CSV table of C-alpha atoms in Angstrom, one decimal:
chain,number,residue,atom,x,y,z
A,316,MET,CA,0.0,0.0,0.0
A,317,SER,CA,1.7,3.2,-1.1
A,318,THR,CA,1.0,6.6,-2.5
A,319,ALA,CA,2.8,9.4,-4.3
A,320,PRO,CA,2.3,13.1,-4.2
A,321,ALA,CA,-0.2,14.4,-6.7
A,322,PRO,CA,1.3,16.0,-9.8
A,323,THR,CA,1.1,19.8,-10.1
A,324,PRO,CA,-1.0,20.6,-13.2
A,325,ALA,CA,0.1,23.1,-15.8
A,326,PRO,CA,-1.8,26.4,-15.4
A,327,ASP,CA,-4.1,25.6,-18.4
A,328,GLU,CA,-4.8,22.0,-17.2
A,329,PRO,CA,-7.7,21.0,-15.0
A,330,LEU,CA,-6.9,19.6,-11.5
A,331,VAL,CA,-7.6,15.9,-11.7
A,332,LEU,CA,-7.2,14.0,-8.4
A,333,ASP,CA,-10.1,11.6,-8.3
A,334,GLU,CA,-8.4,8.5,-9.7
A,335,HIS,CA,-6.6,7.1,-6.6
A,336,PRO,CA,-6.7,3.8,-4.6
A,337,SER,CA,-8.3,5.7,-1.7
A,338,THR,CA,-11.5,6.0,-3.7
A,339,THR,CA,-12.1,2.3,-3.1
A,340,HIS,CA,-13.0,1.3,0.5
A,341,GLY,CA,-12.0,-1.9,2.0
A,342,ALA,CA,-9.7,-3.5,4.6
A,343,PRO,CA,-6.2,-2.1,4.7
A,344,ALA,CA,-3.3,-4.3,3.5
A,345,ASP,CA,-1.5,-6.5,6.0
A,346,ASP,CA,1.6,-4.3,5.7
A,347,ALA,CA,-0.2,-1.0,5.9
A,348,CYS,CA,1.5,1.4,8.4
A,349,SER,CA,-1.5,1.6,10.7
A,350,VAL,CA,-2.0,-2.2,10.7
A,351,GLN,CA,1.6,-2.6,11.9
A,352,TRP,CA,1.3,0.0,14.6
A,353,ASP,CA,-2.0,-1.5,15.7
A,354,ALA,CA,-0.4,-4.9,16.1
A,355,ASP,CA,2.4,-3.4,18.2
A,356,GLY,CA,0.0,-1.4,20.4
A,357,THR,CA,2.4,1.5,20.3
A,358,SER,CA,1.5,4.4,22.6
A,359,ALA,CA,-0.2,7.4,21.0
A,360,HIS,CA,0.5,9.7,23.9
A,361,GLY,CA,2.2,13.0,22.9
A,362,THR,CA,1.5,12.7,19.2
A,363,ALA,CA,-1.2,15.3,18.6
A,364,ALA,CA,-0.3,17.8,15.9
A,365,GLY,CA,0.4,21.2,17.5
A,366,ALA,CA,-2.1,24.0,17.1
A,367,ASP,CA,-3.5,26.7,19.5
A,368,PHE,CA,-6.4,27.3,17.1
A,369,PHE,CA,-7.9,26.0,13.9
A,370,VAL,CA,-9.1,27.7,10.7
A,371,ILE,CA,-11.2,25.2,8.7
A,372,VAL,CA,-12.9,25.7,5.3
A,373,GLU,CA,-15.4,23.4,3.6
A,374,GLN,CA,-14.0,22.5,0.2
A,375,SER,CA,-15.9,19.9,-1.9
A,376,GLY,CA,-14.3,17.8,-4.6
A,377,PRO,CA,-11.0,16.0,-4.5
A,378,TRP,CA,-7.9,16.9,-2.5
A,379,GLY,CA,-4.2,16.5,-3.3
A,380,ARG,CA,-1.5,15.7,-0.8
A,381,ASP,CA,-1.2,19.4,0.1
A,382,ALA,CA,-4.9,20.1,0.1
A,383,ALA,CA,-4.6,23.8,0.7
A,384,ARG,CA,-2.8,24.2,-2.6
A,385,GLU,CA,-4.1,21.1,-4.4
A,386,SER,CA,-7.9,21.2,-4.5
A,387,HIS,CA,-10.7,23.2,-6.1
A,388,LEU,CA,-9.8,26.0,-3.6
A,389,ASP,CA,-7.8,28.7,-5.3
A,390,PRO,CA,-4.2,27.6,-4.7
A,391,LEU,CA,-2.9,31.1,-4.0
A,392,LEU,CA,-5.7,31.8,-1.5
A,393,GLY,CA,-5.2,28.4,0.1
A,394,ALA,CA,-1.4,29.0,0.4
A,395,GLU,CA,-2.1,32.5,1.9
A,396,LEU,CA,-4.6,31.2,4.5
A,397,ASP,CA,-2.3,28.4,5.4
A,398,ALA,CA,0.6,30.7,5.9
A,399,ARG,CA,-1.3,33.3,8.0
A,400,THR,CA,-2.7,30.5,10.2
A,401,SER,CA,0.6,28.9,10.7
A,402,ARG,CA,2.4,32.2,11.5
A,403,ALA,CA,-0.2,32.9,14.3
A,404,GLY,CA,0.2,29.4,15.8
A,405,GLY,CA,-2.8,27.7,14.3
A,406,ARG,CA,-3.6,25.0,11.8
A,407,PHE,CA,-5.4,25.4,8.5
A,408,MET,CA,-7.4,22.5,7.2
A,409,LEU,CA,-10.0,21.7,4.6
A,410,VAL,CA,-13.2,19.7,5.3
A,411,ARG,CA,-15.9,18.1,3.2
A,412,ARG,CA,-19.1,16.2,4.1
A,413,PRO,CA,-18.8,12.5,4.5
A,414,GLY,CA,-19.8,10.3,1.6
A,415,GLY,CA,-19.4,11.2,-2.1
A,416,HIS,CA,-17.3,14.1,-3.0
A,417,PRO,CA,-18.8,15.9,-6.0
A,418,ALA,CA,-17.5,19.4,-6.6
A,419,HIS,CA,-20.1,22.1,-6.1
A,420,ASP,CA,-20.2,25.9,-5.9
A,421,GLY,CA,-22.1,28.1,-3.5
A,422,PRO,CA,-21.8,29.0,0.2
A,423,ARG,CA,-19.5,26.9,2.3
A,424,ARG,CA,-19.1,26.3,6.0
A,425,VAL,CA,-16.2,27.8,8.0
A,426,LEU,CA,-15.2,26.6,11.4
A,427,LEU,CA,-13.0,28.6,13.7
A,428,ALA,CA,-11.8,26.9,17.0
A,429,HIS,CA,-9.6,27.9,19.8
A,430,ALA,CA,-8.3,24.9,21.7
A,431,GLY,CA,-8.0,26.5,25.1
A,432,THR,CA,-4.4,27.3,26.1
A,433,ALA,CA,-4.9,28.1,29.8
A,434,PRO,CA,-7.5,28.1,32.5
A,435,ASP,CA,-8.3,31.7,31.7
A,436,SER,CA,-8.4,31.0,28.0
A,437,PRO,CA,-11.2,28.4,27.5
A,438,ALA,CA,-11.9,26.5,24.3
A,439,TRP,CA,-14.6,27.7,21.9
A,440,LEU,CA,-15.9,27.0,18.5
A,441,LEU,CA,-17.6,29.3,15.9
A,442,GLU,CA,-19.1,28.5,12.6
A,443,ALA,CA,-20.3,30.6,9.7
A,444,GLU,CA,-21.2,30.4,6.0
A,445,VAL,CA,-19.2,32.4,3.5
A,446,ALA,CA,-19.9,33.0,-0.2
A,447,ASP,CA,-16.2,33.5,-0.9
A,448,PRO,CA,-13.5,31.9,1.2
A,449,GLY,CA,-11.4,35.0,0.5
A,450,GLU,CA,-13.5,36.6,3.2
A,451,LEU,CA,-11.3,34.8,5.7
A,452,LEU,CA,-8.4,37.1,4.9
A,453,GLY,CA,-10.2,39.7,7.0
A,454,LEU,CA,-10.1,37.6,10.2
A,455,ASP,CA,-8.5,39.1,13.3
A,456,TRP,CA,-5.5,36.8,13.4
A,457,GLY,CA,-4.1,38.3,16.6
A,458,ALA,CA,-7.5,37.7,18.3
A,459,LEU,CA,-7.4,34.1,17.1
A,460,ALA,CA,-3.9,33.6,18.5
A,461,ARG,CA,-5.0,35.1,21.9
A,462,GLY,CA,-8.3,33.2,22.0
A,463,SER,CA,-10.5,36.3,22.0
A,464,ARG,CA,-13.8,34.8,20.8
A,465,ALA,CA,-15.7,38.1,20.7
A,466,LEU,CA,-13.1,39.8,18.5
A,467,VAL,CA,-12.8,36.9,16.2
A,468,ALA,CA,-16.6,36.7,15.8
A,469,ALA,CA,-16.7,40.4,15.1
A,470,SER,CA,-14.2,39.9,12.2
A,471,LEU,CA,-16.4,37.2,10.5
A,472,PRO,CA,-20.0,38.3,9.8
A,473,GLY,CA,-22.5,35.7,10.7
A,474,ALA,CA,-20.3,33.8,13.1
A,475,ARG,CA,-22.2,31.9,15.7
A,476,ASP,CA,-21.4,29.3,18.4
A,477,ALA,CA,-21.2,25.7,17.2
A,478,GLU,CA,-21.6,22.3,18.8
A,479,PRO,CA,-18.5,20.1,19.4
A,480,THR,CA,-17.4,18.7,16.0
A,481,LEU,CA,-15.4,15.7,15.1
A,482,LEU,CA,-12.9,15.8,12.1
A,483,VAL,CA,-11.9,12.4,10.7
A,484,CYS,CA,-8.8,12.3,8.5
A,485,THR,CA,-9.6,10.8,5.1
A,486,ASN,CA,-7.0,12.2,2.7
A,487,GLY,CA,-5.7,9.2,0.8
A,488,ARG,CA,-3.2,11.4,-1.0
A,489,ARG,CA,-1.4,11.9,2.3
A,490,ASP,CA,-1.7,8.2,3.2
A,491,VAL,CA,-3.9,5.4,1.9
A,492,CYS,CA,-4.7,4.3,5.5
A,493,CYS,CA,-6.5,7.6,6.1
A,494,ALA,CA,-8.9,7.0,3.3
A,495,VAL,CA,-9.4,3.2,3.5
A,496,ARG,CA,-10.0,3.4,7.3
A,497,GLY,CA,-11.1,7.0,7.8
A,498,ARG,CA,-13.8,7.4,5.1
A,499,PRO,CA,-16.1,4.6,6.3
A,500,LEU,CA,-15.7,5.8,9.9
A,501,ALA,CA,-16.6,9.4,9.0
A,502,ALA,CA,-19.7,8.2,7.1
A,503,ALA,CA,-20.8,6.1,10.1
A,504,ALA,CA,-20.2,8.8,12.6
A,505,ALA,CA,-22.1,11.3,10.5
A,506,ARG,CA,-25.1,9.1,10.7
A,507,VAL,CA,-24.9,9.2,14.5
A,508,ALA,CA,-24.5,13.0,14.7
A,509,PRO,CA,-25.5,14.7,11.4
A,510,GLY,CA,-23.8,18.0,10.9
A,511,ARG,CA,-21.2,17.4,13.6
A,512,VAL,CA,-18.8,15.2,11.6
A,513,TRP,CA,-16.5,16.2,8.7
A,514,GLU,CA,-13.9,14.5,6.6
A,515,VAL,CA,-10.7,16.5,7.1
A,516,SER,CA,-7.6,16.9,4.9
A,517,HIS,CA,-4.8,16.2,7.4
A,518,THR,CA,-4.5,15.5,11.1
A,519,GLY,CA,-1.0,14.0,11.1
A,520,GLY,CA,-0.3,10.5,12.5
A,521,HIS,CA,-1.3,8.2,9.6
A,522,ARG,CA,0.2,5.3,11.5
A,523,PHE,CA,-2.7,5.7,14.1
A,524,ALA,CA,-5.5,5.7,11.5
A,525,PRO,CA,-8.4,6.1,11.8
A,526,THR,CA,-7.4,9.3,13.5
A,527,ALA,CA,-9.6,12.3,14.4
A,528,VAL,CA,-9.6,15.7,16.1
A,529,LEU,CA,-12.4,16.9,18.4
A,530,LEU,CA,-13.1,20.6,18.2
A,531,PRO,CA,-12.8,23.0,19.9
A,532,TRP,CA,-10.4,21.3,22.3
A,533,GLY,CA,-8.0,19.9,19.7
A,534,GLN,CA,-8.3,16.6,21.5
A,535,THR,CA,-6.8,14.1,19.1
A,536,TYR,CA,-7.7,10.4,18.9
A,537,ALA,CA,-5.9,7.3,17.6
A,538,ARG,CA,-7.3,4.0,16.3
A,539,LEU,CA,-10.9,5.3,16.5
A,540,ASP,CA,-13.7,3.0,15.5
A,541,GLU,CA,-17.4,3.5,15.0
A,542,GLN,CA,-18.3,2.8,18.7
A,543,GLY,CA,-15.5,5.1,19.8
A,544,ALA,CA,-16.6,7.9,17.6
A,545,ALA,CA,-20.2,7.6,18.9
A,546,TRP,CA,-18.8,7.8,22.5
A,547,VAL,CA,-16.8,10.9,21.5
A,548,LEU,CA,-19.8,12.7,19.9
A,549,GLU,CA,-22.0,12.0,22.9
A,550,ALA,CA,-19.5,12.9,25.7
A,551,SER,CA,-18.3,16.0,23.9
A,552,LEU,CA,-21.7,17.7,24.2
A,553,SER,CA,-21.0,18.2,27.9
A,554,GLY,CA,-17.3,18.9,27.5
A,555,HIS,CA,-16.0,15.4,28.2
A,556,THR,CA,-14.0,12.7,26.4
A,557,PRO,CA,-15.1,9.1,26.8
A,558,ALA,CA,-13.7,7.1,29.7
A,559,GLU,CA,-13.3,4.2,27.3
A,560,LEU,CA,-10.8,6.1,25.2
A,561,LEU,CA,-8.5,7.2,28.1
A,562,GLY,CA,-5.0,5.8,27.9
A,563,PRO,CA,-2.2,5.4,25.4
A,564,LEU,CA,-4.0,3.3,22.8
A,565,HIS,CA,-6.4,6.1,21.8
A,566,ASP,CA,-5.5,9.4,23.5
A,567,ARG,CA,-2.9,11.3,21.4
A,568,GLY,CA,-3.3,14.5,23.5
A,569,ARG,CA,-4.5,18.0,23.1
A,570,SER,CA,-3.2,20.1,20.3
A,571,ALA,CA,-2.4,23.3,22.3
A,572,LEU,CA,0.3,21.4,24.4
A,573,ALA,CA,3.9,20.5,23.6
A,574,PRO,CA,4.4,16.7,23.1
A,575,ALA,CA,5.8,16.0,26.5
A,576,ALA,CA,3.0,18.1,28.1
A,577,GLN,CA,0.4,16.1,26.0
A,578,CYS,CA,1.8,12.9,27.4
A,579,ALA,CA,1.9,14.1,31.0
A,580,GLU,CA,-1.7,15.4,30.9
A,581,SER,CA,-3.0,12.3,29.1
A,582,HIS,CA,-1.2,10.1,31.7
A,583,VAL,CA,-2.7,11.9,34.6
A,584,ARG,CA,-6.1,11.9,33.0
A,585,ALA,CA,-6.0,8.2,32.6
A,586,GLU,CA,-4.7,7.6,36.1
A,587,LEU,CA,-7.5,9.7,37.6
A,588,GLY,CA,-10.2,8.7,35.1
A,589,GLU,CA,-10.8,12.4,34.5
A,590,THR,CA,-12.9,12.8,31.4
A,591,HIS,CA,-13.8,16.5,31.7
A,592,LEU,CA,-11.5,18.1,29.1
A,593,ALA,CA,-11.2,21.5,30.8
A,594,SER,CA,-10.3,20.1,34.2
A,595,LEU,CA,-6.6,19.4,33.6
A,596,TRP,CA,-3.9,21.8,32.5
A,597,ALA,CA,-0.3,20.9,31.7
A,598,SER,CA,2.6,23.4,32.0
A,599,GLU,CA,5.3,24.0,29.4
A,600,PRO,CA,7.9,21.1,29.8
A,601,THR,CA,11.1,21.9,31.7
A,602,PRO,CA,14.1,20.1,30.3
A,603,SER,CA,15.8,17.8,32.8
A,604,ASP,CA,18.9,15.6,32.6
A,605,ASP,CA,17.3,12.9,30.3
A,606,ALA,CA,13.8,14.1,29.5
A,607,SER,CA,11.3,16.8,30.7
A,608,ASP,CA,9.3,17.6,33.8
A,609,VAL,CA,5.7,18.8,33.4
A,610,VAL,CA,3.4,20.1,36.1
A,611,VAL,CA,-0.2,19.0,35.6
A,612,THR,CA,-2.8,21.0,37.6
A,613,HIS,CA,-6.4,19.9,38.2
A,614,ALA,CA,-9.3,22.4,38.4
A,615,ASP,CA,-9.7,21.4,42.1
A,616,GLY,CA,-6.2,22.5,42.9
A,617,ARG,CA,-4.3,19.2,43.0
A,618,ARG,CA,-1.0,19.2,41.2
A,619,TRP,CA,1.5,16.6,40.0
A,620,ARG,CA,5.0,16.7,38.6
A,621,VAL,CA,5.3,14.3,35.8
A,622,HIS,CA,8.7,13.1,34.4
A,623,VAL,CA,8.3,12.4,30.7
A,624,ALA,CA,10.9,10.6,28.5
A,625,ARG,CA,10.9,9.8,24.8
A,626,VAL,CA,12.2,6.2,24.7
A,627,PRO,CA,13.0,3.7,21.9
A,628,VAL,CA,10.9,0.5,21.9
A,629,ALA,CA,13.4,-1.7,20.0
A,630,ARG,CA,11.7,-1.9,16.6
A,631,THR,CA,11.4,-0.1,13.4
A,632,ARG,CA,8.1,0.7,11.6
A,633,PRO,CA,7.1,3.0,8.7
A,634,GLU,CA,5.3,6.2,9.8
A,635,SER,CA,3.4,6.3,6.5
A,636,CYS,CA,2.6,3.7,3.9
A,637,GLY,CA,5.3,3.1,1.4
A,638,LYS,CA,8.1,4.7,3.4
A,639,LYS,CA,11.1,3.0,5.0
A,640,GLY,CA,10.8,1.9,8.6
A,641,ILE,CA,12.3,4.2,11.3
A,642,GLU,CA,13.1,3.6,14.9
A,643,VAL,CA,9.9,3.8,17.0
A,644,LEU,CA,9.9,6.1,20.0
A,645,GLU,CA,7.3,6.6,22.6
A,646,HIS,CA,6.6,9.4,25.0
A,647,ARG,CA,6.3,7.8,28.5
A,648,ALA,CA,5.5,9.2,31.9
A,649,THR,CA,8.2,7.5,34.0
A,650,SER,CA,7.3,9.1,37.4
A,651,VAL,CA,4.5,11.1,38.9
A,652,THR,CA,4.9,13.0,42.1
A,653,ALA,CA,2.0,14.8,44.0
A,654,LEU,CA,2.9,18.4,44.8
């Protein structure tokens, strides 16, 4: 199972991306990257792609490997939105409705989410419809970075609060596992919660497919199945993550944290059985002799110092289908001390 980057068309050629193995659903190959990592049970802690906030645009039709620049979205606009989002500390992604992917014109949905970076900067999610995605160039990017919901809403006419939303990675041009395993999952989840599930162009972590991001918190999941997605959609309505998905098999961490902090928070969350997403906060990691120390604070005032190391597990595996194997490393909480 392998894939190659989509070719860049000449200016006068139409963008053609539909013919690809990912358009056929089925079981992944035995040597697929995610199948190998599933068999190993490798920890997913500390692997969420970093982002303090998200700027997300509905874009129907096919996507290339670099969806912002290789889709029916104007490539110059996509590149500019991607650059502005990245510079401010966020992540730009495209979404489309689960199921078939016919290209169509007309108004499109926009999602703006702040993942919550501190107890005094809570997570929030806004949605709007725009006739032209170029309207997003007028966003208050500084407010997005600071998490100022009111100022962001004022910069996007029609913005309104949205319910928690699940983004399932399905872009086979990034990795075939994401399409073969992600697209059926997105379709099933959308039947459970219509309007709250989208296919997304890239979450990172193909090896953990199906992988998904829960907005607004940036909570990222590994090895998600239909039952797990249903649990996520139900629990998220009250600001929780499912107890069944705590632990290193499924919890990749929250996007607003550094990898070691993600691991520390996820470890404490699993030890406590704490499902409320806003109840735990992890500090910036402090380097120590061989790893990092992270202080995790609970909303009730309890605090722990967690020592996190990134350690080899004595095997090599491909991080993406068709690539050479690399040494597998895991983030591990090696000690936890109450403060």
